Coordinates of C-alpha atoms in Angstrom, one line a residue:
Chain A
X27 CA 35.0 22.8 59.9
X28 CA 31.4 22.7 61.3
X29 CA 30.4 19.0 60.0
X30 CA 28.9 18.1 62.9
X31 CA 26.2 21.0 63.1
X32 CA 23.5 21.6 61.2
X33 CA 24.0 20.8 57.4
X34 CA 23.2 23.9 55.1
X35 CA 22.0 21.7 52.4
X36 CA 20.7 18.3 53.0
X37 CA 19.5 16.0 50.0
X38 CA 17.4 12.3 51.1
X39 CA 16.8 9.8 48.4
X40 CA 17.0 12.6 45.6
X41 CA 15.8 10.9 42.3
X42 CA 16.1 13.1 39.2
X43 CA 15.8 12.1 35.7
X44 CA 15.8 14.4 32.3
X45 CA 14.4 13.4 28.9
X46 CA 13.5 9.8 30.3
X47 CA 17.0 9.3 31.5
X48 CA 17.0 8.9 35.2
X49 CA 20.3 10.7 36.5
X50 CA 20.1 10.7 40.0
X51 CA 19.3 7.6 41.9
X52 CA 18.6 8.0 45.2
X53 CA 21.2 10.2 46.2
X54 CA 22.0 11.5 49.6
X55 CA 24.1 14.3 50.6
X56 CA 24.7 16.8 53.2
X57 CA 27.1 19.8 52.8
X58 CA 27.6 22.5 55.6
X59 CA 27.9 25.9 56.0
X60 CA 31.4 27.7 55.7
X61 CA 32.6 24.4 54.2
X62 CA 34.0 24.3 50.9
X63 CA 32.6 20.7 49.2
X64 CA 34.2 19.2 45.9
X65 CA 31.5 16.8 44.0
X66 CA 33.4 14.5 41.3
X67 CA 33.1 12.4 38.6
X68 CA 33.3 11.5 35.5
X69 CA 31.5 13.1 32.7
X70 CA 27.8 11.9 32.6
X71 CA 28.1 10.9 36.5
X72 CA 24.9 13.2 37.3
X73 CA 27.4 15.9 38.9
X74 CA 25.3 19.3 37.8
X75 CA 21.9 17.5 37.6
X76 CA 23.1 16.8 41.7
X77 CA 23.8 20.4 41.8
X78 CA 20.9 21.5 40.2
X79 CA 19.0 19.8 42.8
X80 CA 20.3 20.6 45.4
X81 CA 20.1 24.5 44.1
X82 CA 16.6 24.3 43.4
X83 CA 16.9 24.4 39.2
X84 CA 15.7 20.8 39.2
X85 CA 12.7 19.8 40.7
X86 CA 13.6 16.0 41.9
X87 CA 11.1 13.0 41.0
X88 CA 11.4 11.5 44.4
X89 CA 12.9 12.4 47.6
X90 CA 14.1 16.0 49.4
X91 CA 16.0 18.6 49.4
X92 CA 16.5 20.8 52.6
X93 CA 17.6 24.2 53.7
X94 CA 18.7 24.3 57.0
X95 CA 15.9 21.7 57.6
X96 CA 13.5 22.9 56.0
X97 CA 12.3 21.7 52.6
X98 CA 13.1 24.0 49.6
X99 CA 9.8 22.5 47.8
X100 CA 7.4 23.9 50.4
X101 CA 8.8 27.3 50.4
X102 CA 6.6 30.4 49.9
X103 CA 7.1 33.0 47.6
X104 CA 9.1 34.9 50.3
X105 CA 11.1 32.1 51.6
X106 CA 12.0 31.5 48.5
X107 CA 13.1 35.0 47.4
X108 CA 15.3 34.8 51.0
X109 CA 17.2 31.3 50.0
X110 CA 17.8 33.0 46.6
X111 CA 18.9 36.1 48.8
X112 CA 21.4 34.0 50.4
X113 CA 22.3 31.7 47.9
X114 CA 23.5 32.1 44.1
X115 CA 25.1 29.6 41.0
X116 CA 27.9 29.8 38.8
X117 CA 26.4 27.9 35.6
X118 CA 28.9 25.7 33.7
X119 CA 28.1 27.2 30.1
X120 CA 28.0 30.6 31.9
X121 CA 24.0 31.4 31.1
X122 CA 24.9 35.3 31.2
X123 CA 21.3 36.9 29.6
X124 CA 21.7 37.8 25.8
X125 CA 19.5 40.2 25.9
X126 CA 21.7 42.8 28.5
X127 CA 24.7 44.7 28.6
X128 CA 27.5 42.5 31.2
X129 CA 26.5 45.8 33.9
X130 CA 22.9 44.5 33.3
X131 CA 23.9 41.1 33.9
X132 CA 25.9 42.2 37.2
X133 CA 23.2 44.3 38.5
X134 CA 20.0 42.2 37.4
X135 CA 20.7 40.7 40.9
X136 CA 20.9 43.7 43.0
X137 CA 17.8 45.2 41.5
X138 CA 16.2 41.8 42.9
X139 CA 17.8 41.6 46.8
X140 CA 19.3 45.1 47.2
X141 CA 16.4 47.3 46.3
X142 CA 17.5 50.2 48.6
X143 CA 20.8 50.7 46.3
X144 CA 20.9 53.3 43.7
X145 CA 21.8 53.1 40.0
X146 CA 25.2 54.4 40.8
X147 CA 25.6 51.7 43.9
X148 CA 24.8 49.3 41.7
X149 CA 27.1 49.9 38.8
X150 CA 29.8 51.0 41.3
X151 CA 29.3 47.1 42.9
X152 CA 29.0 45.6 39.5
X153 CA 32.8 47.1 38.9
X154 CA 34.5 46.1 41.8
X155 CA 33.2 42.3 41.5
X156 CA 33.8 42.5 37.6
X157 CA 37.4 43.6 38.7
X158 CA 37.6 41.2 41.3
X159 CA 37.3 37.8 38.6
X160 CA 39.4 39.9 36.5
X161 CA 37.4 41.1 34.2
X162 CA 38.6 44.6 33.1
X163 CA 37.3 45.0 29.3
X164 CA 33.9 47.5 29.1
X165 CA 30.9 46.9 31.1
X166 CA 28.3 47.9 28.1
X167 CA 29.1 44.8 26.2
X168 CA 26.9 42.2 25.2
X169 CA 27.9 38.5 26.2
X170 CA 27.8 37.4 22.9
X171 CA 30.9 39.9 22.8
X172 CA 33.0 37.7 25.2
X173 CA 35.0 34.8 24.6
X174 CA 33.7 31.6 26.9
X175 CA 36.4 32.6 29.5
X176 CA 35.2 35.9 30.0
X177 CA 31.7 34.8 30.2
X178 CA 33.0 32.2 32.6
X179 CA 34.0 35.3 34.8
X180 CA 31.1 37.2 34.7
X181 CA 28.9 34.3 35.8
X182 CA 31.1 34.1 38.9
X183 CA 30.9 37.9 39.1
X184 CA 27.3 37.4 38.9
X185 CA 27.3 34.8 41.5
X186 CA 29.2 37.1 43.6
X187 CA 28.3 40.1 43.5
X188 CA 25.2 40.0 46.2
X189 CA 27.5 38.1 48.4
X190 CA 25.9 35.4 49.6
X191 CA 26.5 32.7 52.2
X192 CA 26.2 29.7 49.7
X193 CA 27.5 29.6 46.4
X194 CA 27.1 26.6 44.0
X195 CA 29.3 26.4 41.5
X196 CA 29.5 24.3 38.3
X197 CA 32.8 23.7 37.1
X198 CA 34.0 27.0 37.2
X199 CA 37.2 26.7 36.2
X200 CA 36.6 25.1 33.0
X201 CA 37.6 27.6 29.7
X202 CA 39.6 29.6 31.9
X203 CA 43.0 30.4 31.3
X204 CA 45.5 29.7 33.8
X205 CA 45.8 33.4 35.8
X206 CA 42.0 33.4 35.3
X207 CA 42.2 30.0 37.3
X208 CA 44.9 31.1 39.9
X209 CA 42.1 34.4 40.6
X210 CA 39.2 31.6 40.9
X211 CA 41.9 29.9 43.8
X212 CA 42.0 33.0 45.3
X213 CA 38.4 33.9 45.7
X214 CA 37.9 30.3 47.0
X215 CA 40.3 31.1 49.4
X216 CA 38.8 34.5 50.8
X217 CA 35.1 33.0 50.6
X218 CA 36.5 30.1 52.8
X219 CA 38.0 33.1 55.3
X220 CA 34.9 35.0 55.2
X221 CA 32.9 31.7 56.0
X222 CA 31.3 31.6 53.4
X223 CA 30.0 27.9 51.9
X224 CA 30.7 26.5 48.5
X225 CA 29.3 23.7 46.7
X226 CA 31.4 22.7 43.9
X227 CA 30.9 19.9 41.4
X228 CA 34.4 19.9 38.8
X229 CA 36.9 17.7 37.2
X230 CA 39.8 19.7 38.1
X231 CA 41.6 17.9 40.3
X232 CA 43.6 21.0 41.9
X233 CA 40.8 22.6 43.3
X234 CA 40.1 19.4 45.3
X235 CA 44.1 19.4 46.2
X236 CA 43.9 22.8 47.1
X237 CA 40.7 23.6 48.8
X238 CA 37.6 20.6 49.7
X239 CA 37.0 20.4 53.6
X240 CA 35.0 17.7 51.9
X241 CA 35.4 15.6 49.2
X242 CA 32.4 14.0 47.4
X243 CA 32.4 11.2 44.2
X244 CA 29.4 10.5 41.9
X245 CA 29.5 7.5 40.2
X246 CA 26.4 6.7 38.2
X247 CA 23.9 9.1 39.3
X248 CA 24.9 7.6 42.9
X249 CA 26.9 9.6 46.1
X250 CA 29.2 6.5 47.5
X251 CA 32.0 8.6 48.7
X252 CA 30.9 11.9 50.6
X253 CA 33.0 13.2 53.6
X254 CA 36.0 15.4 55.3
X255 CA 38.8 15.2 52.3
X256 CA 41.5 14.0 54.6
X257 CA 39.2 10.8 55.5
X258 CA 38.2 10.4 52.5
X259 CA 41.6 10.3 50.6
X260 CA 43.4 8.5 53.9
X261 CA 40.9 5.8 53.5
X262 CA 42.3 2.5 52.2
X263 CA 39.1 1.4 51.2
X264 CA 38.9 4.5 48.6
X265 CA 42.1 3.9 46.9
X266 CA 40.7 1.9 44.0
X267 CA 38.8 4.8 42.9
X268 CA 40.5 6.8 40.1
X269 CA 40.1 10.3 41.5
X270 CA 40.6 9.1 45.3
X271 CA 44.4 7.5 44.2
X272 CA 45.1 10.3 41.9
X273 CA 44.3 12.8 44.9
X274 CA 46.5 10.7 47.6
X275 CA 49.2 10.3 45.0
X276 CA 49.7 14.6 45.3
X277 CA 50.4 14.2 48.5
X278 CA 50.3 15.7 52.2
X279 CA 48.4 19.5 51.4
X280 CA 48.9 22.4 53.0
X281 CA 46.4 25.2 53.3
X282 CA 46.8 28.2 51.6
X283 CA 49.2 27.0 48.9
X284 CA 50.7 29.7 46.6
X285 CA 49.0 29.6 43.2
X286 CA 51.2 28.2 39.9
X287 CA 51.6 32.1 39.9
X288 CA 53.0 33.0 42.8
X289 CA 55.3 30.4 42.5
X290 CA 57.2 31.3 39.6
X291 CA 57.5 35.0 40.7
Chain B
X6 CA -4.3 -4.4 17.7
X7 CA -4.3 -4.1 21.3
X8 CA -0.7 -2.5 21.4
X9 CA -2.7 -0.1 18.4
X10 CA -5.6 0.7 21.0
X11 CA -2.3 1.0 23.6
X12 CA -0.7 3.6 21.3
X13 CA -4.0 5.6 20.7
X14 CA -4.7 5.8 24.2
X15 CA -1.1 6.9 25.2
X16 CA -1.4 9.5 22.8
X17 CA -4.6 10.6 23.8
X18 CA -3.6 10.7 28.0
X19 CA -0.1 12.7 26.6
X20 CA -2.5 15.0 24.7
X21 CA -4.8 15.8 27.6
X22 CA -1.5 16.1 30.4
X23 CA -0.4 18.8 27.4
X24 CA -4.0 20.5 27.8
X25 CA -3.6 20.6 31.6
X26 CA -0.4 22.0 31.5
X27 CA -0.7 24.8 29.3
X28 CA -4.4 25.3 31.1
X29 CA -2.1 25.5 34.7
X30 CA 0.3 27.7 32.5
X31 CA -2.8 29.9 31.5
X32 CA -3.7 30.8 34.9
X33 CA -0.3 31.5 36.1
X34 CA 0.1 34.3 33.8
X35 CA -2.8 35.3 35.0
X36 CA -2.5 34.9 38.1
X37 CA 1.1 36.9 38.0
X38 CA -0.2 39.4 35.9
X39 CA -2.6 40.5 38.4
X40 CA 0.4 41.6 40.6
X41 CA 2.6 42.9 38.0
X42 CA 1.7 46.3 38.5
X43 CA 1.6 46.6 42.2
X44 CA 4.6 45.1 42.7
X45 CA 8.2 46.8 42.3
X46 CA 9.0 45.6 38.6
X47 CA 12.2 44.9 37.0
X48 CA 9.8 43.5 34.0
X49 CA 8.7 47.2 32.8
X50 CA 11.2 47.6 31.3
X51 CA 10.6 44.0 29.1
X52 CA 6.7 45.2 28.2
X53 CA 8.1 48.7 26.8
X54 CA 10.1 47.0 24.4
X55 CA 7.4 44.2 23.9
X56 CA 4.8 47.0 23.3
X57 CA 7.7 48.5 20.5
X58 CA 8.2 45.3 19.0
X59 CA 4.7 43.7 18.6
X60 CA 3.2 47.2 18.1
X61 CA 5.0 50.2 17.3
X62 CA 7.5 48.1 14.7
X63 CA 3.9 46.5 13.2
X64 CA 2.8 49.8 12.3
X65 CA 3.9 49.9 8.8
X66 CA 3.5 46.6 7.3
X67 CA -0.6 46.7 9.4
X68 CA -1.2 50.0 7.5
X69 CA -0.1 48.9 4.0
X70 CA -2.1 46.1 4.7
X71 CA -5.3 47.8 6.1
X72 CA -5.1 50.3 2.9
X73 CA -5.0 47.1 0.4
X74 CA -7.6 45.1 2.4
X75 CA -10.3 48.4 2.3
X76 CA -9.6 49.7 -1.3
X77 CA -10.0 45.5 -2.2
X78 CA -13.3 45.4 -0.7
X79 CA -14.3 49.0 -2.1
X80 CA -13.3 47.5 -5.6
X81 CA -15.2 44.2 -5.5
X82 CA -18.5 45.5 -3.6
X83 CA -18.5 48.8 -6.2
X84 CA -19.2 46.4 -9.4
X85 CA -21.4 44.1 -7.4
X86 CA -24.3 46.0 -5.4
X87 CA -25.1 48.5 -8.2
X88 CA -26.4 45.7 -9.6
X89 CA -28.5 44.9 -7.3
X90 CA -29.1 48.1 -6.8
X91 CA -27.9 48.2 -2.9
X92 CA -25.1 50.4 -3.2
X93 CA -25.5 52.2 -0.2
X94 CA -24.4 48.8 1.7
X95 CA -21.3 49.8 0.8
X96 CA -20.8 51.2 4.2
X97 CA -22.4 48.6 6.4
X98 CA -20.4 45.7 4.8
X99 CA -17.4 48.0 5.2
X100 CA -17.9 48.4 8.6
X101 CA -18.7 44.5 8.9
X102 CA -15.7 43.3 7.3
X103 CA -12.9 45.5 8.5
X104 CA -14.0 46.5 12.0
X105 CA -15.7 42.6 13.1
X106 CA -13.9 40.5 11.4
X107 CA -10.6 41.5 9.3
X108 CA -9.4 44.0 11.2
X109 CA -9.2 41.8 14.3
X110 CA -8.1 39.2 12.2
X111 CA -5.4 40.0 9.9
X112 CA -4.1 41.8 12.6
X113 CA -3.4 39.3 14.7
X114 CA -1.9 37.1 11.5
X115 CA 0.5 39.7 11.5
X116 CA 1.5 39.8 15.4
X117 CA 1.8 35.7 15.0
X118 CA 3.8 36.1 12.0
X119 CA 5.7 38.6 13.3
X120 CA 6.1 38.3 17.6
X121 CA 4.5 35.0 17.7
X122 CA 7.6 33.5 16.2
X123 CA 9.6 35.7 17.7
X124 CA 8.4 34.9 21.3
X125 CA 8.9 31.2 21.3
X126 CA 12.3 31.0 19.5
X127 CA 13.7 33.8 22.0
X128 CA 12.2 31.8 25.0
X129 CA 13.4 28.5 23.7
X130 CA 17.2 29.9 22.8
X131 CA 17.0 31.0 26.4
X132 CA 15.9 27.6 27.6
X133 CA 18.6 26.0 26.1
X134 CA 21.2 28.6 27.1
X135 CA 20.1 28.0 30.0
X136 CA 19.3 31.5 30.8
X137 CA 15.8 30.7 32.4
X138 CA 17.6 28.9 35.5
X139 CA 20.3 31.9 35.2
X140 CA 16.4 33.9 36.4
X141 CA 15.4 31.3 38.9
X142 CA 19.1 31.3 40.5
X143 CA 18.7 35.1 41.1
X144 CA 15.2 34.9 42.8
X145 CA 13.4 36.0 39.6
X146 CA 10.2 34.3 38.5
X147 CA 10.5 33.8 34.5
X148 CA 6.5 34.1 34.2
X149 CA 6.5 37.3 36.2
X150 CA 9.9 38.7 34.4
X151 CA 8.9 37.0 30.9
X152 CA 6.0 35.9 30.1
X153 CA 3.5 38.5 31.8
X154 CA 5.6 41.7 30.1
X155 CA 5.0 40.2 26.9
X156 CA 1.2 38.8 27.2
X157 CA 0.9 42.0 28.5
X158 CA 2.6 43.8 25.4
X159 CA 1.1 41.1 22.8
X160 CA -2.7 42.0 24.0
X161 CA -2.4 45.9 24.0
X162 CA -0.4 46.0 21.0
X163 CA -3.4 43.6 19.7
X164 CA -6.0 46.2 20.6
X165 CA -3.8 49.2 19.3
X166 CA -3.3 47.6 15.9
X167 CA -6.6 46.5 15.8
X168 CA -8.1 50.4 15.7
X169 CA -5.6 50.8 13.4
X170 CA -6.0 48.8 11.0
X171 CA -9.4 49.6 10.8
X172 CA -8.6 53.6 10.7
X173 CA -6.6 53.0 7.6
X174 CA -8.5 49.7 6.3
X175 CA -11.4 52.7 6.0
X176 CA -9.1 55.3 4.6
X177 CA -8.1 52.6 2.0
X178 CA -11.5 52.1 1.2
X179 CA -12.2 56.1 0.3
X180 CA -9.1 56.6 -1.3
X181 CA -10.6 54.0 -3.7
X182 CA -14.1 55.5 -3.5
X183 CA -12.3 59.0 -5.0
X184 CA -11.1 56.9 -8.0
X185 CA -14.5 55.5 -8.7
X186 CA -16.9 58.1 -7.8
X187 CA -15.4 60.6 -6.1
X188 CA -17.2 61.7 -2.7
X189 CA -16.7 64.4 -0.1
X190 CA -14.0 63.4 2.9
X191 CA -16.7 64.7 5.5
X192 CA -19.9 62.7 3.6
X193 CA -18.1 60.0 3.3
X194 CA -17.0 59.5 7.0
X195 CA -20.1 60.9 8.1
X196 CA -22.0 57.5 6.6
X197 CA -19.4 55.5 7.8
X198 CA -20.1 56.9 11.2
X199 CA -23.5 56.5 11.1
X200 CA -24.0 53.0 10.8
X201 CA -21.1 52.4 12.9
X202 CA -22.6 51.6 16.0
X203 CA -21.0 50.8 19.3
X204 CA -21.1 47.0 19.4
X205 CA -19.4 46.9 15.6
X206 CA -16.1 49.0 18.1
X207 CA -16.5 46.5 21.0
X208 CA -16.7 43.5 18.8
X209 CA -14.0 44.1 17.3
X210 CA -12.0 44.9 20.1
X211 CA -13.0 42.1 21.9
X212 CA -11.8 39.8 19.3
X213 CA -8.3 41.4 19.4
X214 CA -7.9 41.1 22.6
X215 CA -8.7 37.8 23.2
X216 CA -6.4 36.9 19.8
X217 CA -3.8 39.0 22.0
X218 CA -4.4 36.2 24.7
X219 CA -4.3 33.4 22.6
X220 CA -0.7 34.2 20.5
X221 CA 0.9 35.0 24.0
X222 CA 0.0 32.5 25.7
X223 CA 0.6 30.0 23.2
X224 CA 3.8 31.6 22.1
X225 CA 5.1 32.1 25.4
X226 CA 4.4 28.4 26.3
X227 CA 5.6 26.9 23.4
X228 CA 8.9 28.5 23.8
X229 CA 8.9 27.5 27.5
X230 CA 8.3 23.9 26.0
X231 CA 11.6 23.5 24.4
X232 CA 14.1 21.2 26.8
X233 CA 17.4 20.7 26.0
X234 CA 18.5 21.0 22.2
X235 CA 18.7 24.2 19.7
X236 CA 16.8 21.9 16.9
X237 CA 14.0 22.4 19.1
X238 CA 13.9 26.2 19.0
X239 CA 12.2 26.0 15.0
X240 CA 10.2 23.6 15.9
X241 CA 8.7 25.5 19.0
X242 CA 8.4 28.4 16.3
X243 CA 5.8 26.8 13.9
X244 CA 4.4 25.3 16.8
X245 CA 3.6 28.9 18.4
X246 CA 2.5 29.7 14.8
X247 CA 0.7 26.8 13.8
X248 CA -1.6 26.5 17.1
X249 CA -2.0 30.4 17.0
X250 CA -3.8 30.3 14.0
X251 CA -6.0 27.4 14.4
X252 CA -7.0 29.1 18.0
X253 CA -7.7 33.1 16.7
X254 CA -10.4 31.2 14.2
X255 CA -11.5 28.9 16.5
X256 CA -12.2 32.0 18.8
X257 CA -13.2 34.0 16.2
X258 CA -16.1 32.1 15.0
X259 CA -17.2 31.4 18.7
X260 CA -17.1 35.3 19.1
X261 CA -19.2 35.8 16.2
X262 CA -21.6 33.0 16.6
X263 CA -22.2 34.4 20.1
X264 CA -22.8 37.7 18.5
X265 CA -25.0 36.9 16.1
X266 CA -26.5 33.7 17.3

């Protein structure tokens, strides 16, 4: 863990509201890079609004939101095009485009940050990350085509398949069925070898047990638990909240935990 | 009645901030739109099917409209100016009506009926699928990707059909004039052609074009305007449609009264 350099992503005072509602009050965070950060919360806590922000989809009322120090809201044209370079998002409802084939979806991307690669380097990419998330059904389909799971897979296909250094994801393993979610462990797993960074907002509980250097809570548009997991969960202090207990009741982890999967074979 | 005056005055400050923002939204298309073809596009491939939709797929429904609209006037002005024994106007008010005013006109009541509508709802279902932050995740700028391929589509298309229409708004008309008195294809044209003058053409033009502005831009924003839930995506539709109109005849009678004034 790398907690005490740099953070990748830094929110002060973030403020963010939506149709009049304010859903983030004065939130600060910091995640770091080849961390993998678990936000939670209930429903309505301001967990994807927090995400949102800190991605750049949500423009805050008040307050910042840094990239490596520097402000996301004063980027140029090109910095911009470079933190989208290096970041991407897995959308909770999946937002795959309508209007394109699932290779147009996969390769929409590429076209944008990988301009020297061909047609043929693109489509061949877009099918090894399609078969990574296990997706295997034809690549000229329309989402529309898809159940939700499947769209679920693509997004993280999508999300994946410039491989960049941050990925924010937002609840992905909700819809999913339960190999789908053991492949999701498993990508978590070789994104946190290859140092890669996630920032992860979900209810699922396992993925917290299973893979948060850090732990985060949201409570009310509010950040008042944010830190390594082990502190976090070891802390008397925390044990009164819900998610905190039911984490601590699970037990002592240990890293690189066979799937539900691999365990019954 | 001061929480009345309150009210009025709310209104009339949310009014104006609307006015702003779809003025700032304005010049971002065109500011966008003047880099759109130097830079390396993944939007082309949005205007060709724009330029199908809004013009190729209006052909039919513009030219059965074009024909009715000239044979109409042919009709009504053939019983009238014999009377008055000014039947050779004939030609001027046909050039008049179709290539100034109707053809610009009814033209662009078709592209609002038909890509108007179209525009916004498509933008808002993206909205709320939230497809438009699925662009900005990626690095892609949904004015640049979106919106400029179609205001680029919608105001070409709107010059194309404009032409049109008044190519077969004038073959309407002599199709009609064969019925009533018939008249040499070649004499016929040839009087059309020779009051015809250059700023009847530009008029005209000029007129769909800026229509072309007006139903993208307001399309285009008024799908962009639709936040969270799908029972905003109709409402963003007769919105687009309803403001569309009301500008193309605004425009067109400060086109015309700067013509003619």
């Amino acid at each position: 863990m790398a907690q005490w350099s740099e953070p990748i992503i830094e929110l002060s005072h973030v403020s963010a509201s939506s149709g009049g509602f304010e859903i983030l009050r004065d939130a600060d965070a910091s995640f770091y890079a080849g961390e993998i950060t678990v936000v939670m919360g209930s429903a309505g806590a301001g967990k994807s609004t927090l995400l949102k922000a800190a991605a750049g989809l949500v423009v805050p009322d008040a307050g910042t939101v840094k990239f490596f120090g520097k402000s996301i809201a004063s980027f140029n044209r090109k910095e911009e095009l470079e933190f989208r370079r290096r970041t991407s998002y897995v959308f909770q409802d999946a937002a795959l485009w309508a209007n394109t084939s699932i290779l147009g979806n996969l390769t929409l991307p590429l076209s944008v940050h990988c301009a020297w690669m061909n047609a043929t380097e693109m489509e061949r990419a877009a099918r090894v990350v399609a078969e990574k998330v296990g997706y295997l059904e034809s690549l000229s389909m329309r989402p529309a085509e898809l159940s939700i799971g499947e769209q679920k897979l693509i997004s993280l296909a999508r999300a994946l398949v410039t491989d960049p250094e941050l990925v924010f994801m937002d609840d992905p393993t909700s819809h999913l069925d339960e190999d789908a979610v053991d492949r999701v462990f498993g990508i978590l797993g070789e994104l946190k070898m290859r140092d890669r960074t996630v920032i992860m907002v979900t209810n699922n509980s396992d993925i917290a047990f299973r893979h948060a250097d850090r732990l985060g809570i949201v409570r009310d548009g509010v950040i008042p638990i944010l830190g390594p997991y082990d502190e976090i969960v070891n802390n008397e202090a925390h044990e009164f909240v819900g998610i905190v207990s039911r984490l601590k009741i699970r037990g002592e982890r240990t890293r690189g935990e066979k799937t539900s999967k691999e365990t019954e074979q | 009645m001061i929480r009345f005056l309150t009210n009025i005055g709310a209104a009339a400050i949310e009014k104006i901030r609307n006015l702003l923002y779809g003025l700032g939204f304005f010049f971002n298309v065109l500011k966008e739109t003047t880099t759109f073809f130097r830079k390396r596009q993944v939007g082309f491939k949005v205007l060709v099917m724009q330029l199908l939709f809004t013009g190729f797929e209006a052909l039919k429904i513009s030219a059965v409209m074009a024909l009715a609209i000239g044979a109409a006037i042919n009709v009504i002005g053939s019983s009238f100016l014999p009377q008055f024994g000014q039947s050779k106007l004939m030609y001027s008010i046909l050039i008049v009506i179709i290539t100034r005013e109707l053809g610009p006109l009814l033209t662009a009541f078709i592209v609002i009926a038909r890509s108007g509508t179209a525009i916004a709802t498509e933008l808002g279902t993206m909205v709320v699928d939230h497809e438009i932050e699925a662009y900005l995740s990626v690095g892609i700028n949904p004015i640049a990707y979106l919106v400029v391929p179609r205001f680029l589509g919608v105001v070409l298309s709107m010059g194309i059909l404009s032409v049109y229409f008044n190519l077969f708004g004038l073959l309407g008309s002599y199709i009609i004039v064969q019925v009533i008195k018939p008249l040499n294809f070649q004499e016929y044209f040839g009087n059309l052609l020779t009051i015809l003058s250059v700023g009847d053409v530009v008029s005209g033009l000029v007129k769909a074009l800026v229509f072309g502005v007006i139903i993208s831009v307001v399309s285009t924003f008024q799908g962009f305007s639709v936040a969270r839930a799908s029972t905003e995506i109709p409402v963003a539709g007769i919105k687009a449609v309803g403001q569309s109109f009301i500008l193309c005849i605004i425009a067109d009678v400060a086109i015309t009264l700067v013509q003619y004034a």
